[in-house]
Coordinates of N, CA, C and O in Angstrom, one line a residue:
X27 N -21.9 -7.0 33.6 CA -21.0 -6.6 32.5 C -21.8 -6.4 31.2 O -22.7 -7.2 31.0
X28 N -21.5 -5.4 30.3 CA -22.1 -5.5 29.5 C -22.0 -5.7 28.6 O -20.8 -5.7 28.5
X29 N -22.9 -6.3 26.7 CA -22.6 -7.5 26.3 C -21.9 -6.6 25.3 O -22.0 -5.4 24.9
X30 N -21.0 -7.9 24.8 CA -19.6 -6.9 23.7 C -20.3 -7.5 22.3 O -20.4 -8.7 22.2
X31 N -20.7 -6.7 21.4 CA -20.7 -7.3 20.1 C -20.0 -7.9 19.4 O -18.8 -7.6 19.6
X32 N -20.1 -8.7 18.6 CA -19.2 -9.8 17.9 C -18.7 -8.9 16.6 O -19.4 -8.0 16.1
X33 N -17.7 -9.2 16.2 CA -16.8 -8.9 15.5 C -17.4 -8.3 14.3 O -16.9 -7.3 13.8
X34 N -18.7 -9.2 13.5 CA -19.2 -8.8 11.8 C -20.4 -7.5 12.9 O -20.1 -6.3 12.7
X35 N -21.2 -7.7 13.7 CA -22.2 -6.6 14.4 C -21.1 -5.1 14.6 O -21.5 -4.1 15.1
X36 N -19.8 -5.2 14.2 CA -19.3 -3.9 15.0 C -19.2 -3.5 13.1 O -19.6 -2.4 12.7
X37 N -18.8 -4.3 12.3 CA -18.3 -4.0 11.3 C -19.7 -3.6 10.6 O -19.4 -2.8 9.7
X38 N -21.0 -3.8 10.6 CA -21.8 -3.7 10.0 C -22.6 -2.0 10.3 O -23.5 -1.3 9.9
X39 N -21.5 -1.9 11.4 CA -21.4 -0.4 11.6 C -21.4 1.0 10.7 O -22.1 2.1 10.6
X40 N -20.2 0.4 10.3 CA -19.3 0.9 9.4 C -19.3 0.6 7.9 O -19.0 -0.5 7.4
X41 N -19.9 2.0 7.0 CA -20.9 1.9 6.0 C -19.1 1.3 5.1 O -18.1 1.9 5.5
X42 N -19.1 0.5 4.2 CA -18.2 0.1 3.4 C -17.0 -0.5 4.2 O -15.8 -0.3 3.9
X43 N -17.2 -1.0 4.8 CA -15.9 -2.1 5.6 C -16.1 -3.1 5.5 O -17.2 -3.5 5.5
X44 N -15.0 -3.9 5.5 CA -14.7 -5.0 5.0 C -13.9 -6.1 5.8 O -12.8 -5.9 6.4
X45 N -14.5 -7.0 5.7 CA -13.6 -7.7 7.0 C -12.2 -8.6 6.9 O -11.7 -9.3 7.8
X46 N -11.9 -8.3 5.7 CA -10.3 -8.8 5.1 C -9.7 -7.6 5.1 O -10.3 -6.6 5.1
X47 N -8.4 -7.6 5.2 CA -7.4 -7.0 5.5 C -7.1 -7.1 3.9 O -7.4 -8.1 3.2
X48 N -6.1 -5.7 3.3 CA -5.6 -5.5 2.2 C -5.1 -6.6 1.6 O -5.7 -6.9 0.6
X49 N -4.3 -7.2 2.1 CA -3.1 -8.2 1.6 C -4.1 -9.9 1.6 O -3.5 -10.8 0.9
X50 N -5.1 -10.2 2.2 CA -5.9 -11.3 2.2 C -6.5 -11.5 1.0 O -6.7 -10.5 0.3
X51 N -6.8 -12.6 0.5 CA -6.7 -13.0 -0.6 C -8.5 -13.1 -0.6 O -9.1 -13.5 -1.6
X52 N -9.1 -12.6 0.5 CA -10.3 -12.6 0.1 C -11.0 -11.2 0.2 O -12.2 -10.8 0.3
X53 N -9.8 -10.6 0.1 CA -10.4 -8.8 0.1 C -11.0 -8.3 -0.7 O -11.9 -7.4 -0.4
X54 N -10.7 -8.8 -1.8 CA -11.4 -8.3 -3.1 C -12.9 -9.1 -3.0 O -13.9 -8.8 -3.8
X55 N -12.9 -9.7 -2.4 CA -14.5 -10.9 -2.5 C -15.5 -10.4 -2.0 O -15.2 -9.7 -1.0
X56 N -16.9 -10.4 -2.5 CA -18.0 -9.4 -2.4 C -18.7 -10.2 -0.9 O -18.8 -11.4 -0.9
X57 N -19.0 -9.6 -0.1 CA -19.6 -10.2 1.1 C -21.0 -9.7 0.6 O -21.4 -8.6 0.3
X58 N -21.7 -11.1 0.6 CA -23.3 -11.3 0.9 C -23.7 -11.1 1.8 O -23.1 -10.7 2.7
X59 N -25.4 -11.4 1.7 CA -26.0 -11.1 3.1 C -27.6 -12.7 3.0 O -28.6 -12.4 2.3
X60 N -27.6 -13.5 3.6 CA -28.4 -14.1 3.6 C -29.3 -13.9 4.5 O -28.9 -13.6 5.6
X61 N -30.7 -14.0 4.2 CA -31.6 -13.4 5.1 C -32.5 -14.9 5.8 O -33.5 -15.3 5.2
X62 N -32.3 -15.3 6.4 CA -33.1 -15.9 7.1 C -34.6 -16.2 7.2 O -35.1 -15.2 6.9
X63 N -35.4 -17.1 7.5 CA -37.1 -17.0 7.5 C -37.2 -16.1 8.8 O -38.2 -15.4 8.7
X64 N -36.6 -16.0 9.9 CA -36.9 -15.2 11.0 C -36.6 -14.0 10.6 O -37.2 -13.2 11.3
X65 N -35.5 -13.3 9.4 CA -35.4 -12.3 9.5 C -33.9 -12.0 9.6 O -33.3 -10.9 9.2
X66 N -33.2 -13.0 10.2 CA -32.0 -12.3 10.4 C -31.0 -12.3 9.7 O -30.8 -13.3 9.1
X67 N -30.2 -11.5 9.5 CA -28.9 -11.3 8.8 C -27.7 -12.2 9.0 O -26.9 -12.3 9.9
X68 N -27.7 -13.0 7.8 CA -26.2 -13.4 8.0 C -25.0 -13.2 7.1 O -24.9 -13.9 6.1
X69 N -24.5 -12.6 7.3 CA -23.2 -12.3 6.1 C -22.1 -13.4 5.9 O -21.5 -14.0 6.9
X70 N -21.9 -13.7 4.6 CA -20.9 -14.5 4.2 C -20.0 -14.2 3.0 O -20.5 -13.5 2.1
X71 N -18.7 -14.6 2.9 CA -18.1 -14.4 1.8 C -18.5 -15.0 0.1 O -18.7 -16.2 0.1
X72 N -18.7 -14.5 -0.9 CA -19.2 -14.9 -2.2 C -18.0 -16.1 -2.6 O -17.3 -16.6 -1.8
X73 N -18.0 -16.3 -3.7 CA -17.0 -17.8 -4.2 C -15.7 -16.2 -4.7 O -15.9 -15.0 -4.8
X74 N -14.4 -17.0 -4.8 CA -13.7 -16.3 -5.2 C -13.5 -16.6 -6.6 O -13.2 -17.8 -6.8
X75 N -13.4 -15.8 -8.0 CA -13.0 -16.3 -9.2 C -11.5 -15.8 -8.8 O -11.0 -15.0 -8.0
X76 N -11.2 -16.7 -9.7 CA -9.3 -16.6 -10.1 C -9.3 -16.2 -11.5 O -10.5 -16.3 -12.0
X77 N -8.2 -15.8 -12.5 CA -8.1 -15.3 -13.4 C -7.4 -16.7 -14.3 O -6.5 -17.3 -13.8
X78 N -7.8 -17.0 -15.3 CA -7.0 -17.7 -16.5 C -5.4 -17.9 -16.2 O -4.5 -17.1 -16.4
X79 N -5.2 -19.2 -15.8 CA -3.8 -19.4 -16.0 C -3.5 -19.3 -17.3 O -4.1 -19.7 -18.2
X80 N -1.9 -18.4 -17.3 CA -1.7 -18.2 -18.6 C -1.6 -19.7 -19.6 O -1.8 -20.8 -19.2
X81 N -1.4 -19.1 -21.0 CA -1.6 -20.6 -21.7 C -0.3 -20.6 -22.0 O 0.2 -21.8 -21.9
X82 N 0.5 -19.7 -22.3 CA 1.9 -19.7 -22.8 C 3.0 -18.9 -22.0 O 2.6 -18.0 -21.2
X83 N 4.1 -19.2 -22.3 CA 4.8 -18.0 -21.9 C 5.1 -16.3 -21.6 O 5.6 -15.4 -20.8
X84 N 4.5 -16.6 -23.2 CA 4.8 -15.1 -23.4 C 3.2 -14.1 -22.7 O 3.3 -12.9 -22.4
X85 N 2.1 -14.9 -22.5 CA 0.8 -14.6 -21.5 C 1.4 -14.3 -19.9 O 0.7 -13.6 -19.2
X86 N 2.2 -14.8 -19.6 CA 2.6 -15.3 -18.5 C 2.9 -13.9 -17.9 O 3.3 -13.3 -18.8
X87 N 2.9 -12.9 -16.4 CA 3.4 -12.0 -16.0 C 4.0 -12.5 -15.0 O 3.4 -13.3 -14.3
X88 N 5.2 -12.2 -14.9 CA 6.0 -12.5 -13.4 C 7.0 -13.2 -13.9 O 7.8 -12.5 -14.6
X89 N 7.3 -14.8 -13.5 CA 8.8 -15.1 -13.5 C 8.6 -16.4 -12.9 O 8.0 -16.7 -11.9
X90 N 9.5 -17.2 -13.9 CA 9.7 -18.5 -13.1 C 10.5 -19.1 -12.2 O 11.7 -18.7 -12.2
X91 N 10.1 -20.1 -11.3 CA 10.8 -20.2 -10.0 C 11.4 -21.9 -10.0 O 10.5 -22.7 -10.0
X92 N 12.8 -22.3 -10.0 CA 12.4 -23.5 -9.7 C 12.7 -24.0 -8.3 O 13.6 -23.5 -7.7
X93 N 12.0 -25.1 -7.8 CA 11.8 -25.3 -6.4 C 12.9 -26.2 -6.0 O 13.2 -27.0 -6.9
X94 N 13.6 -26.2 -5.0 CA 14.8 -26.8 -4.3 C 14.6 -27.0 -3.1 O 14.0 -26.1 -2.5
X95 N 15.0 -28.3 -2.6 CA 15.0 -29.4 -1.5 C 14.5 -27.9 -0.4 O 15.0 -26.8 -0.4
X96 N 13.6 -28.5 0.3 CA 13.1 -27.6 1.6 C 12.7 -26.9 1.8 O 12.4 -26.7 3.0
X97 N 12.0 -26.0 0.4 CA 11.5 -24.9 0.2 C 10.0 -25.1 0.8 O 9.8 -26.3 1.0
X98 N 9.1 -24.4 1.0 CA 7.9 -24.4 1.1 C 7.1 -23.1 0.6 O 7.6 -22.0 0.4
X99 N 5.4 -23.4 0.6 CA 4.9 -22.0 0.2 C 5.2 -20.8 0.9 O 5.7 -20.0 0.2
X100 N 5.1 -20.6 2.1 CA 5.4 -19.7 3.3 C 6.6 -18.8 2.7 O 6.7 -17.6 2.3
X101 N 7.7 -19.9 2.7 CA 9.3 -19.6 2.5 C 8.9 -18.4 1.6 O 8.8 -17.2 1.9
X102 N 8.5 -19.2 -0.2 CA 8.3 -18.3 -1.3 C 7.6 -17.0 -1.7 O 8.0 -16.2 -2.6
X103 N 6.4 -17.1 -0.8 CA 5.8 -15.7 -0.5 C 6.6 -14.6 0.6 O 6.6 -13.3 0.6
X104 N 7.2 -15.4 1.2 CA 8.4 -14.1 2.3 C 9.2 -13.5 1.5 O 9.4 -12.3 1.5
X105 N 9.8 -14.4 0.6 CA 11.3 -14.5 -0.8 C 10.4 -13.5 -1.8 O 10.9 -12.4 -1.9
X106 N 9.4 -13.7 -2.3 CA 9.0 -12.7 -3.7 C 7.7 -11.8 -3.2 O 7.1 -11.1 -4.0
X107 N 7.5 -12.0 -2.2 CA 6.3 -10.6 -1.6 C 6.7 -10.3 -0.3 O 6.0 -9.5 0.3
X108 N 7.9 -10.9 0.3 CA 8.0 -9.8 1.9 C 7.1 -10.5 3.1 O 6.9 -10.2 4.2
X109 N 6.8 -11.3 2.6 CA 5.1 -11.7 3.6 C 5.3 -13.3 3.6 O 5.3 -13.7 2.4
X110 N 5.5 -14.1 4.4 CA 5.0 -15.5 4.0 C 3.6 -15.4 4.2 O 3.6 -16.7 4.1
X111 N 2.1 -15.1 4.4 CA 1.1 -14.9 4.2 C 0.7 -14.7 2.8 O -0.5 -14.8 2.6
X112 N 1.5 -14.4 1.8 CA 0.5 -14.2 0.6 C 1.2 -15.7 -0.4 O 1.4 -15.9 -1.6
X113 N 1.4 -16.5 0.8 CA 1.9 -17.7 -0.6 C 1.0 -18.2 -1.7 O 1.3 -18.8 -2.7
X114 N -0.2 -17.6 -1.2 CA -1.3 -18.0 -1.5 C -1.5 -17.5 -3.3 O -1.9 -18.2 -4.3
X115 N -1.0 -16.1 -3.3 CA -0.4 -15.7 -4.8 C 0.3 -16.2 -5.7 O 0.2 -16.2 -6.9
X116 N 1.2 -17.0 -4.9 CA 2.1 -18.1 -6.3 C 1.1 -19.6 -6.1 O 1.4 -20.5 -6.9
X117 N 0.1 -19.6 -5.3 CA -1.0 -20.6 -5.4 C -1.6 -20.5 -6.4 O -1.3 -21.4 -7.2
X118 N -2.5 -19.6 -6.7 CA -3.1 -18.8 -7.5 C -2.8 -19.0 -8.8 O -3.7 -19.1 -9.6
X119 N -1.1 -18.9 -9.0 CA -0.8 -18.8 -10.4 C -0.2 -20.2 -11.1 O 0.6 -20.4 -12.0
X120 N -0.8 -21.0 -10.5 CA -0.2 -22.5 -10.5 C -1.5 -23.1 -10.7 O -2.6 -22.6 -10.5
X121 N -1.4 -24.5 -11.2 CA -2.6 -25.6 -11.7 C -2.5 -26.4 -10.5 O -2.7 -27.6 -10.7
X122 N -2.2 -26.0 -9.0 CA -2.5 -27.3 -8.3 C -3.8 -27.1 -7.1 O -4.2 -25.9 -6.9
X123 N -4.5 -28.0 -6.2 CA -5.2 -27.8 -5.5 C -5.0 -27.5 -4.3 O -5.5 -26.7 -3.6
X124 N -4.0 -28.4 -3.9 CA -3.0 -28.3 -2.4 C -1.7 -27.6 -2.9 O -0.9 -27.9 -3.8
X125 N -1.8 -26.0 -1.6 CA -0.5 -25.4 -2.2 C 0.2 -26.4 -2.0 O 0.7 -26.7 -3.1
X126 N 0.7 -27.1 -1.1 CA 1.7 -27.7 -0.7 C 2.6 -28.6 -2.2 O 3.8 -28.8 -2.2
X127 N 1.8 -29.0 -3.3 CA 1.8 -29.4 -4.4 C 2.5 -28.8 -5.1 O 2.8 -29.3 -6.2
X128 N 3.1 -27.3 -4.7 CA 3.7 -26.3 -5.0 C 5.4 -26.8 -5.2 O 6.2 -26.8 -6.2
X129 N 5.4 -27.1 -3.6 CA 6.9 -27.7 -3.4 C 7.1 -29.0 -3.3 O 8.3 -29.3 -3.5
X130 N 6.7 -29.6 -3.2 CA 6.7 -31.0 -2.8 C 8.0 -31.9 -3.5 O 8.5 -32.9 -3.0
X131 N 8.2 -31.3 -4.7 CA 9.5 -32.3 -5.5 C 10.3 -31.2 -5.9 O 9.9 -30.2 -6.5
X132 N 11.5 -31.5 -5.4 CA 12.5 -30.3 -5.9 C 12.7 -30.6 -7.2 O 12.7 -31.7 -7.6
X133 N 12.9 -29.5 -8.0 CA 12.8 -29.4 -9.8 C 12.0 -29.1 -10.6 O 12.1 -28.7 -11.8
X134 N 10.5 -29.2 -9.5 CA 9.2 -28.5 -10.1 C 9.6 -26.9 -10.3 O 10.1 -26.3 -9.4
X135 N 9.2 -26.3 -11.8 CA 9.2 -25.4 -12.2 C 8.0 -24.5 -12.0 O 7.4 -24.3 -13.0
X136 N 7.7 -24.1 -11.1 CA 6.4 -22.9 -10.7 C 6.6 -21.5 -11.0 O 7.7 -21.0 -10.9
X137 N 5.6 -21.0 -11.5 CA 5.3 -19.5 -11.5 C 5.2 -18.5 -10.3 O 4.4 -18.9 -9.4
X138 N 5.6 -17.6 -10.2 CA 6.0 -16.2 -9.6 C 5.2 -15.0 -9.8 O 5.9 -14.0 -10.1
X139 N 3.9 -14.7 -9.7 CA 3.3 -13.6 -10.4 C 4.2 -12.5 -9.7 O 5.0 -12.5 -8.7
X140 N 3.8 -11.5 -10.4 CA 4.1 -10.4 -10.3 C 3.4 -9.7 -8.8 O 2.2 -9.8 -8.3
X141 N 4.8 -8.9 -8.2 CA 3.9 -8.4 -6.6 C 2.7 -7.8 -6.6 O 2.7 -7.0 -7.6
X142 N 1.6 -7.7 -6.0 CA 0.0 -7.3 -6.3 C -0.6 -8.2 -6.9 O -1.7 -7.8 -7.5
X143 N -0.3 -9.7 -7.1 CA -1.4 -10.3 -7.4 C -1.6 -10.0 -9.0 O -0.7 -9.4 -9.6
X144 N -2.8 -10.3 -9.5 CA -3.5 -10.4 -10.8 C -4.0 -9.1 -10.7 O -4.3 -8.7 -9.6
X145 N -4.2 -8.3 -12.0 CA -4.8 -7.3 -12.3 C -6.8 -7.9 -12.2 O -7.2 -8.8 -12.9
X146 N -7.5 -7.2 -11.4 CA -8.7 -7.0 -11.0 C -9.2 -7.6 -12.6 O -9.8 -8.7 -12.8
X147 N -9.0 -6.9 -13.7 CA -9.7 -6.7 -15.3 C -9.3 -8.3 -15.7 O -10.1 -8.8 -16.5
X148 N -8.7 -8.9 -15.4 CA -8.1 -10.3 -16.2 C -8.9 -11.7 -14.9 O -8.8 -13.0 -15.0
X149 N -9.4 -11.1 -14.2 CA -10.0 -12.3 -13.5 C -11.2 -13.3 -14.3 O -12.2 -12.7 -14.5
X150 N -11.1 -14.3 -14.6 CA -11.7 -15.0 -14.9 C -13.0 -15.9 -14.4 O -13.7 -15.4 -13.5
X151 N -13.5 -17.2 -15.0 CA -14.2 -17.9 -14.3 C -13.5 -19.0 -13.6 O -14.2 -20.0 -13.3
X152 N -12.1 -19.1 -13.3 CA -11.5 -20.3 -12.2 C -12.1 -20.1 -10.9 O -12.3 -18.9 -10.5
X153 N -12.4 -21.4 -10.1 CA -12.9 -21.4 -8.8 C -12.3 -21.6 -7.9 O -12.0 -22.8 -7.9
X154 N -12.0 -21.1 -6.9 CA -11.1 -21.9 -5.6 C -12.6 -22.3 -4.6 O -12.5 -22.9 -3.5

């Protein structure tokens, strides 16, 4: 049988491809390449910056949400982007470490960015 390449060897193929899909939150993130003492290539993802949580309201783009018994991130990314996969965007726009921190107490007031995420120009030095 003969041997099947691994998944980054097919992509390294292909001049400008990327191994996140549009909607992943690590699409935008520059893939490295670490070179080994033998020589070999290994590619990895760079740190992601996040952009300045706003300071005020009126900074703020999107819309506020408040959270009620049962809700979870999943739920809220399906409800304001179509996707439970991008919960990770009302993550993003919030001061907590564990999304789950998101919903946890019903009455917490959370932010809602706007669909597409943060504009690329307003990214800052936050670290996930």
């Amino acid at each position: 049988m003969a041997d099947i390449e691994p998944y980054e060897n097919a992509l390294d193929a292909i001049p400008g491809a990327h191994p996140y899909p549009r909607t992943s939150r690590y699409h935008d993130a520059e893939i490295g390449i670490h070179r080994q003492p033998d020589g070999t290539e290994v590619r990895y993802t760079k740190r992601r910056l996040l952009p300045p949580l706003a300071e005020t309201e009126t900074e703020s783009e999107g819309q506020s949400h408040t959270v009620s018994s049962g809700e979870r991130p999943d739920l809220l990314g399906q409800r304001y982007f179509g996707d439970p996969a991008q919960w990770w965007q009302i993550a993003d726009a919030n001061p907590v470490l564990d999304p789950r921190e998101l919903t946890d107490e019903a009455g917490n007031v959370i932010e809602i960015p706007l669909a597409g995420g943060f504009p690329r120009a307003d990214r800052g030095e936050r670290r996930v």
